Short mmCIF file of C-alpha atoms in Angstrom, two decimals:
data_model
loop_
_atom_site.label_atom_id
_atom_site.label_comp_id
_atom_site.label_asym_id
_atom_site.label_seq_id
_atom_site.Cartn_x
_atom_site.Cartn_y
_atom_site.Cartn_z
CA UNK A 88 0.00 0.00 0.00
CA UNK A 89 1.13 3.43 -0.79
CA UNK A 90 2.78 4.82 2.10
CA UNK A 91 1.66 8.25 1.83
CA UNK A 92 -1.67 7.38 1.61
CA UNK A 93 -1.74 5.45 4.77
CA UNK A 94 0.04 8.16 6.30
CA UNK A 95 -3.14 10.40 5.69
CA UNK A 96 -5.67 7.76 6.65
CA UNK A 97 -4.05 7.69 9.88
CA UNK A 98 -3.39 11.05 10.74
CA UNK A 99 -7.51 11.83 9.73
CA UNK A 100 -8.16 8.60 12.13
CA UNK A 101 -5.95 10.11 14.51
CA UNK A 102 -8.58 13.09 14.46
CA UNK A 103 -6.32 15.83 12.75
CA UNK A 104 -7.32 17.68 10.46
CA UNK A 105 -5.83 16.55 6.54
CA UNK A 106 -4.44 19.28 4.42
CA UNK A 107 -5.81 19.97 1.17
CA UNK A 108 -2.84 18.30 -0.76
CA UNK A 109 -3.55 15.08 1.48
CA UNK A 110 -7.22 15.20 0.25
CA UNK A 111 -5.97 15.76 -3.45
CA UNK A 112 -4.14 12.29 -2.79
CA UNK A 113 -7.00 10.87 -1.45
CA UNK A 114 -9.20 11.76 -4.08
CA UNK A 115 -6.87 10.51 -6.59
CA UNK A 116 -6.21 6.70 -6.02
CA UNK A 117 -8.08 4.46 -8.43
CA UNK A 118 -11.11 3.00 -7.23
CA UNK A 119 -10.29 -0.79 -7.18
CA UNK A 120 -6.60 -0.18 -5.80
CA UNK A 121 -5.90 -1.04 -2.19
CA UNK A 122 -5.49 2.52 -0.98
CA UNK A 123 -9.17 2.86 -2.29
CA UNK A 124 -10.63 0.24 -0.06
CA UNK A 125 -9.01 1.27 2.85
CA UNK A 126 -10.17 5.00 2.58
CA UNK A 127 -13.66 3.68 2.03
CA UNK A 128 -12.94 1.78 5.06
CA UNK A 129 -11.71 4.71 7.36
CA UNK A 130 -14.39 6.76 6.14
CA UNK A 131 -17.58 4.65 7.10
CA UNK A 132 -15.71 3.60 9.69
CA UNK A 133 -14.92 7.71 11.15
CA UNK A 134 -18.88 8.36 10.91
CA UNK A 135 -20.05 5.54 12.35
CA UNK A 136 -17.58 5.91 15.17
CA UNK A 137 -18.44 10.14 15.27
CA UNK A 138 -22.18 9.50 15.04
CA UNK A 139 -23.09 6.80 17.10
CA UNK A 140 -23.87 4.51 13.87
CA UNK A 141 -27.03 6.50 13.45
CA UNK A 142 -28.23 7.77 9.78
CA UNK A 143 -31.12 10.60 9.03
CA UNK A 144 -33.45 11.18 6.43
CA UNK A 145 -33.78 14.61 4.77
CA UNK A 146 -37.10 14.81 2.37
CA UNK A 147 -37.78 17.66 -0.43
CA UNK A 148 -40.68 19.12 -2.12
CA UNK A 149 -40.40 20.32 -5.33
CA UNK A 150 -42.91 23.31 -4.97
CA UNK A 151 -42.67 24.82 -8.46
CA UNK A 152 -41.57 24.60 -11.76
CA UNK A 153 -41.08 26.83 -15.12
CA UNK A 154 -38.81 26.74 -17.90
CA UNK A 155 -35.73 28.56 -16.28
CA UNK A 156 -33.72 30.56 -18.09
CA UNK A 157 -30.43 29.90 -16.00
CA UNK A 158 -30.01 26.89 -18.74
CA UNK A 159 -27.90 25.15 -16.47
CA UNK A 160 -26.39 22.28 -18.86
CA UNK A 161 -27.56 19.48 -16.86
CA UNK A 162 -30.73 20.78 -15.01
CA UNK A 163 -34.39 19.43 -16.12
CA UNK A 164 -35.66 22.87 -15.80
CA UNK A 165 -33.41 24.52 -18.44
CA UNK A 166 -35.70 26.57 -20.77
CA UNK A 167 -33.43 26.01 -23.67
CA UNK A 168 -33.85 21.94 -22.69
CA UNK A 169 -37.07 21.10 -20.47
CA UNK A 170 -39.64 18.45 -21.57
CA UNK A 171 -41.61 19.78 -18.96
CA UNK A 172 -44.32 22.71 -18.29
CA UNK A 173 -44.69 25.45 -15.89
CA UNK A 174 -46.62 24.77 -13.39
CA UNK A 175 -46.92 24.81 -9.23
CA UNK A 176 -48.09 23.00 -6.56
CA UNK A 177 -51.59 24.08 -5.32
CA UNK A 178 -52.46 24.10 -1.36
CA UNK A 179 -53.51 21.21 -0.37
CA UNK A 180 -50.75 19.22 -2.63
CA UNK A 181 -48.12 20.61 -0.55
CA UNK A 182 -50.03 19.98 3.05
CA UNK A 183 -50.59 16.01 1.87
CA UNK A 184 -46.53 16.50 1.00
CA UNK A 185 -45.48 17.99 4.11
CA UNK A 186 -47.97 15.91 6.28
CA UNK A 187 -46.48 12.35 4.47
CA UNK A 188 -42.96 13.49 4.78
CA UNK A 189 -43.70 14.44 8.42
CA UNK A 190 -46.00 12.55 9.93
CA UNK A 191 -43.71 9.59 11.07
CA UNK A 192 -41.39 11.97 12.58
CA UNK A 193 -38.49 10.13 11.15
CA UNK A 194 -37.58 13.39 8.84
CA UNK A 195 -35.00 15.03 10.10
CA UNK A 196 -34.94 17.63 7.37
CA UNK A 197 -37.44 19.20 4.79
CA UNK A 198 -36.17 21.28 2.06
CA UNK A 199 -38.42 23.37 0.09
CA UNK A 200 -37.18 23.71 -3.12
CA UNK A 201 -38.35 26.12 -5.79
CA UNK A 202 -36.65 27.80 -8.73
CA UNK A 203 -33.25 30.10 -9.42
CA UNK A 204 -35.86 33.07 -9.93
CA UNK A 205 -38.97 33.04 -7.64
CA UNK A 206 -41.34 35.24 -6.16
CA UNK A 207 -40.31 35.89 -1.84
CA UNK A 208 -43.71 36.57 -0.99
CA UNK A 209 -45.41 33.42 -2.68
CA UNK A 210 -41.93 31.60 -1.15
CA UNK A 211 -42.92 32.66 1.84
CA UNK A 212 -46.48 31.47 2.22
CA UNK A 213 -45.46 28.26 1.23
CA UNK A 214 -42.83 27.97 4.20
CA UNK A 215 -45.84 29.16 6.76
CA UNK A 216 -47.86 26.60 4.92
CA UNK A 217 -45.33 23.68 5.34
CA UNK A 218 -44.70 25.00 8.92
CA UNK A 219 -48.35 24.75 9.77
CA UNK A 220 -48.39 21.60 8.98
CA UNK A 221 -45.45 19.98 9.94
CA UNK A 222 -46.40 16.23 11.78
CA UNK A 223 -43.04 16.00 13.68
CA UNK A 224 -39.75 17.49 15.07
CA UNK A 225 -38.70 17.99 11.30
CA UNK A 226 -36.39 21.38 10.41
CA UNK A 227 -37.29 22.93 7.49
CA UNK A 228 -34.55 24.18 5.38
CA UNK A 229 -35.15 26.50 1.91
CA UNK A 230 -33.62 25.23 -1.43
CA UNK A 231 -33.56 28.59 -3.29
CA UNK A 232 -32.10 30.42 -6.19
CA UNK A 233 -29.42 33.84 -4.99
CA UNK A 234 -31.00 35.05 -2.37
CA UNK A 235 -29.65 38.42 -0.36
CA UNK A 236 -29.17 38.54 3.55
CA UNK A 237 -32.55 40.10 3.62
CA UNK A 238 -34.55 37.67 2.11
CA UNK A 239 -33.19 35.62 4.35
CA UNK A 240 -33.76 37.29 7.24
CA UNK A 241 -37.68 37.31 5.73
CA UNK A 242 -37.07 33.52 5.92
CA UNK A 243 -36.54 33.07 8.75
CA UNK A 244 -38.65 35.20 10.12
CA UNK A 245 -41.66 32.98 8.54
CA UNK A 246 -39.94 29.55 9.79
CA UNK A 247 -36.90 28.54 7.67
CA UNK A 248 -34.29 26.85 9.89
CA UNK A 249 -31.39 26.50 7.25
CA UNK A 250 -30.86 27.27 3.99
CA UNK A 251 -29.08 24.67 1.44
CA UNK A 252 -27.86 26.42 -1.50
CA UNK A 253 -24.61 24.77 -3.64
CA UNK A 254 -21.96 26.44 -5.28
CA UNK A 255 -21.90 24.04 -8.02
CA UNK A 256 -18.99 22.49 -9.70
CA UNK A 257 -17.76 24.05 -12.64
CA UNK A 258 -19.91 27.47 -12.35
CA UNK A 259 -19.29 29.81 -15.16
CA UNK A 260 -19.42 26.85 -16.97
CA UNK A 261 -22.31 24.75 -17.32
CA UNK A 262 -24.09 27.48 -15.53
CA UNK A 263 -24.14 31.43 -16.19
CA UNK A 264 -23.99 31.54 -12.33
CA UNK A 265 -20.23 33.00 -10.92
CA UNK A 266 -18.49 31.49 -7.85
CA UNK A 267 -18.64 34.64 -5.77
CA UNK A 268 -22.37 35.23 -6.50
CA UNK A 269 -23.29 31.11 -5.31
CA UNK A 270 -20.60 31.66 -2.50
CA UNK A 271 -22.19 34.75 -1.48
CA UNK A 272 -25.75 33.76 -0.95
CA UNK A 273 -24.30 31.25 1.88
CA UNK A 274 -22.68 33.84 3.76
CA UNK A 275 -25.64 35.98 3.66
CA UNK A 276 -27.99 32.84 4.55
CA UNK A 277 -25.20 32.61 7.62
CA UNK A 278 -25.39 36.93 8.19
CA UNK A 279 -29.23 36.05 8.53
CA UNK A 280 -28.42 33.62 11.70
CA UNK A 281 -29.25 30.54 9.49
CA UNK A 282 -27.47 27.38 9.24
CA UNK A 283 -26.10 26.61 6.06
CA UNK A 284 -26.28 23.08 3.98
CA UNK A 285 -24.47 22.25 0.51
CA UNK A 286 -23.06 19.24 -1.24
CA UNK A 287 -20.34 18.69 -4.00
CA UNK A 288 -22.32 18.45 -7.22
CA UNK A 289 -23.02 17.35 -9.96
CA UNK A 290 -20.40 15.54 -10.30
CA UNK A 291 -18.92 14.32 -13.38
CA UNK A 292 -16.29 11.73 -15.17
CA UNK A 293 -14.36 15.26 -16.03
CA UNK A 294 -14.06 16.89 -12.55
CA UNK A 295 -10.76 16.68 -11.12
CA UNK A 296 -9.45 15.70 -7.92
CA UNK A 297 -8.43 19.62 -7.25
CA UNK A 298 -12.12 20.61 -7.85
CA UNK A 299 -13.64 18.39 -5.57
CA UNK A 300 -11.40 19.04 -2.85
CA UNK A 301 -11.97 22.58 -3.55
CA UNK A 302 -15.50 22.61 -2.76
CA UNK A 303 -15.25 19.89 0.51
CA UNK A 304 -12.84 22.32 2.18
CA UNK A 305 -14.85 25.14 1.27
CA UNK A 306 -17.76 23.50 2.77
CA UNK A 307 -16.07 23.09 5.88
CA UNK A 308 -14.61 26.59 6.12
CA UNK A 309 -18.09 27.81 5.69
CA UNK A 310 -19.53 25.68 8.42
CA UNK A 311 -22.21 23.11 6.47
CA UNK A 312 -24.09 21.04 9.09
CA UNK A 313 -24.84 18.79 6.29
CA UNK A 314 -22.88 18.34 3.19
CA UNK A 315 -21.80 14.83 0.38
CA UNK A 316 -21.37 14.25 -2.89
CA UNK A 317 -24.11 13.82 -6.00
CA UNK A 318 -23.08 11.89 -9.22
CA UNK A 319 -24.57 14.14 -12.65
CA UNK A 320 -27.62 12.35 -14.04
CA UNK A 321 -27.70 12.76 -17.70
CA UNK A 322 -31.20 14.05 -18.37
CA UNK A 323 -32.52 13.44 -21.45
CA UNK A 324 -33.04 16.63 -23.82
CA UNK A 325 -30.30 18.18 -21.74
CA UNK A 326 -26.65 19.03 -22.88
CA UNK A 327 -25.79 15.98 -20.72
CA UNK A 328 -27.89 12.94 -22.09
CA UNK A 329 -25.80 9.81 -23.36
CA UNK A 330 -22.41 11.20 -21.06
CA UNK A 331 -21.21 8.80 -18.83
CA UNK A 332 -22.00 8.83 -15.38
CA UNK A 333 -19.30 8.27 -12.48
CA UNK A 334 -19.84 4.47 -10.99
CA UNK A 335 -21.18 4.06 -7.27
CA UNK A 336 -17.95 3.15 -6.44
CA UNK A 337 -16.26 6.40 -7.64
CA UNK A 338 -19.05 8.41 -5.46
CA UNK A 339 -17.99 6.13 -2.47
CA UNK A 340 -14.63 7.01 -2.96
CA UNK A 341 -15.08 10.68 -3.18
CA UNK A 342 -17.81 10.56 -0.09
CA UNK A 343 -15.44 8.46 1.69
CA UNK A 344 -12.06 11.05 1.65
CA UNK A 345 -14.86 13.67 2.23
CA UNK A 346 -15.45 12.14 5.63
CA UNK A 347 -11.69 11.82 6.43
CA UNK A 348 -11.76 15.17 5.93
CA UNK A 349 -14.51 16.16 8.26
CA UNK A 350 -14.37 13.77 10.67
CA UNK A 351 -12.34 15.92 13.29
CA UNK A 352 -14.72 19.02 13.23
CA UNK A 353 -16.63 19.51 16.79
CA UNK A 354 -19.88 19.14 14.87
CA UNK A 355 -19.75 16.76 12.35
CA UNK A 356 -21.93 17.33 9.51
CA UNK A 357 -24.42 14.94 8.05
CA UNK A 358 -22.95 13.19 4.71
CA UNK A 359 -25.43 12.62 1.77
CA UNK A 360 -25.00 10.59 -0.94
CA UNK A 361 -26.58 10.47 -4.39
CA UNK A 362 -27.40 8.52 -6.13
CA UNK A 363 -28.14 6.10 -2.96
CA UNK A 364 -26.02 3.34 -2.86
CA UNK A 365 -25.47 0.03 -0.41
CA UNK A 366 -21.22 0.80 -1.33
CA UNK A 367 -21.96 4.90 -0.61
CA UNK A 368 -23.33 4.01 3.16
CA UNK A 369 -20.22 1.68 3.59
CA UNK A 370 -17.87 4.53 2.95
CA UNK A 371 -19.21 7.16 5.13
CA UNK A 372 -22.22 8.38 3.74
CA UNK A 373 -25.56 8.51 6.97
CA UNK A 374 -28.04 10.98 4.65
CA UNK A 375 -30.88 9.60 2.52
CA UNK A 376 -33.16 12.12 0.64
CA UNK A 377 -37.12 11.67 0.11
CA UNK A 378 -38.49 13.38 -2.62
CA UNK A 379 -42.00 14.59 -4.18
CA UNK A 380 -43.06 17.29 -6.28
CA UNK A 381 -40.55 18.36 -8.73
CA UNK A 382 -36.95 17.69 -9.11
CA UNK A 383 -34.02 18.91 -11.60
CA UNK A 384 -32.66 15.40 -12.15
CA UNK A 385 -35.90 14.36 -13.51
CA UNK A 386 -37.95 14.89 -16.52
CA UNK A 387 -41.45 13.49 -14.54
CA UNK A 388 -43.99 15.98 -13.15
CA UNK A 389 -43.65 14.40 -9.91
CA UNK A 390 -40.70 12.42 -9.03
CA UNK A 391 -42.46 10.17 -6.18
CA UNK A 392 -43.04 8.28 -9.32
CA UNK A 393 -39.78 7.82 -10.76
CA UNK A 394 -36.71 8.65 -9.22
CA UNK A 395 -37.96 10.13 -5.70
CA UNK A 396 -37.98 7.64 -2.52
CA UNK A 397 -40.16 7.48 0.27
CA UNK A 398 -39.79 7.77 3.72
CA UNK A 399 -40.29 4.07 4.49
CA UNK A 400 -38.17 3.04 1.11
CA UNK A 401 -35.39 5.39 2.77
CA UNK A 402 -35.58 4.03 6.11
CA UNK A 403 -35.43 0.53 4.76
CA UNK A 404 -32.47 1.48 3.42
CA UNK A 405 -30.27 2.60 6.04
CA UNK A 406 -31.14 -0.36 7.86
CA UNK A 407 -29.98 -2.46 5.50
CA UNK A 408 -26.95 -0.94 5.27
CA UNK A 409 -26.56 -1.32 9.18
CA UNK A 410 -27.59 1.85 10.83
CA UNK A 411 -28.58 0.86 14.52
CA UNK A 412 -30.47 4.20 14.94
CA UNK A 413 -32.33 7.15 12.97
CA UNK A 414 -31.48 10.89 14.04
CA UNK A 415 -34.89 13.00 14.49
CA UNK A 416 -34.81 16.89 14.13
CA UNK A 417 -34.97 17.51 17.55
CA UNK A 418 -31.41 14.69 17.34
CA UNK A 419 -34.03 12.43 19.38
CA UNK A 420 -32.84 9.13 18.42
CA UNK A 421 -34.94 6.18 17.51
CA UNK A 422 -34.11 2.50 16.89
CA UNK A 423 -34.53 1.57 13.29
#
């Protein structure tokens, strides 16, 4: 085994902190090499060991959808791309959401998604909505296009707990979006006294070991309570359709020196994983997402039906992949 690469896997189970350099390393070793396995080891190893062996479910609605003129390359809503049309989800369609998500108790976290441009107030009355209705301990987080420190503040002022917003990999790129501007919105979400969530995505076959890194220290330096990785789905119509997709195994890799390099913090955050995967929640990965309504890595009107899990589907899940306990949003605990 490469010695410098068991030098790093021991210092991060050691509980220092690895330098961006050793994650670069990390992040570089083939998959089905030796050095692989054993950071895949360490890593589900390090968050089972930091969290107990306990796992939590996050759910989303999809509140909204028109034909966005961001054009992200690889997003379902692209207006340039989308098979799909504008619509929203009435009232009562996002109660029965928010009561089925809820109602167990099991959710740790509900994110409300809606589009890069969006109207605050209607936002707004959707988050007192969910709130209302809410069956269970369950934060509710906003999944939002650039927002300022004020809209925040109007948030969170109607309910919002958090606020998940990525900067994305390869901005400028595949989106029209800058770094600073997607970088910016979480430090006004944190201005507005809200935690912040992201993940590293989408991720492709091209996106380099410096990249990734990149954007796992960044999410550390910013302070994410909940961050992972997210393989690109090739959507058809999009850009994207026909690419190759990273394996599992890649994702497990890149989720797995992710945890070695968060596994020291005070507060570890929670490490999602996408697409889910029995390999991904051996390597260090303890987040499962439910999803309704509508989703950018789906061309259905309602991914409950296609890609989207359920809350029992996700709790099956982590059991099978030998988590002894599911976190609640009040970090009640409860055997699964």
């Amino acid at each position: 085994m490469n010695a410098d690469i068991k030098r790093i896997i021991s210092k991060a189970m050691d509980g220092s902190r690895i330098s961006k350099n050793e994650l670069v390393d990390l992040l570089k070793c083939d998959d089905v090499s030796e050095e692989a396995f054993a950071i895949r080891a360490a890593g589900g190893y390090l968050m089972r060991q930091r969290t107990q062996n306990a796992g939590v479910i996050f759910g989303q609605i999809g509140i909204e959808m028109h034909p966005c003129e961001a054009n992200c390359s690889f997003c379902s809503f692209a207006s340039d791309f989308t098979q799909l049309t504008a619509t929203r989800l009435d009232d009562q369609a996002i109660v029965e959401s928010t009561r089925n998500f809820t109602g167990s108790g099991d959710l740790y976290g509900l994110w409300l998604m809606t589009m890069a441009t969006y109207d605050l107030e209607a936002y707004l009355d959707a988050v007192k909505l969910v709130k209302a209705n809410l069956g269970g301990p369950t934060n509710v987080y906003s999944n939002v296009g650039d927002t300022s420190r004020e809209g925040f503040e109007a948030m969170k002022a109607a309910g919002i707990d958090g606020v998940y917003h990525c900067w994305r990999l390869r901005e400028g790129v595949d989106t029209p979006f800058s770094d600073e501007a997607r970088k910016q919105t979480l430090v006004n979400a944190k201005e507005a006294n809200l935690v912040v969530l992201d993940a590293v995505e989408p991720i492709g076959p091209e996106h380099t070991a410096e990249e990734l890194a990149e954007h796992i220290l960044f999410d550390i330096e910013i302070g994410c309570i909940q961050t992972g990785s997210m393989k690109r789905i090739p959507v058809p119509g999009t850009p994207f359709e026909g690419t190759p997709m990273i394996t599992d195994l890649r994702l497990a890799t890149i989720v797995a020196a992710q945890a070695l390099a968060v596994a020291n913090l005070d507060r570890v955050p929670w490490l999602g994983i996408h697409e889910p995967s029995p390999i991904g929640y051996a390597s260090g990965a303890n987040l499962i997402t439910a999803e309704t309504g509508f989703n950018p890595r789906d061309a259905a009107e309602d991914t409950s039906a296609s890609r989207g899990l359920d809350i029992p589907a996700c709790r099956e899940i982590l059991r099978q992949a030998g988590f002894a306990q599911l976190v609640r949003g009040d970090g009640s605990r409860v055997d699964l």
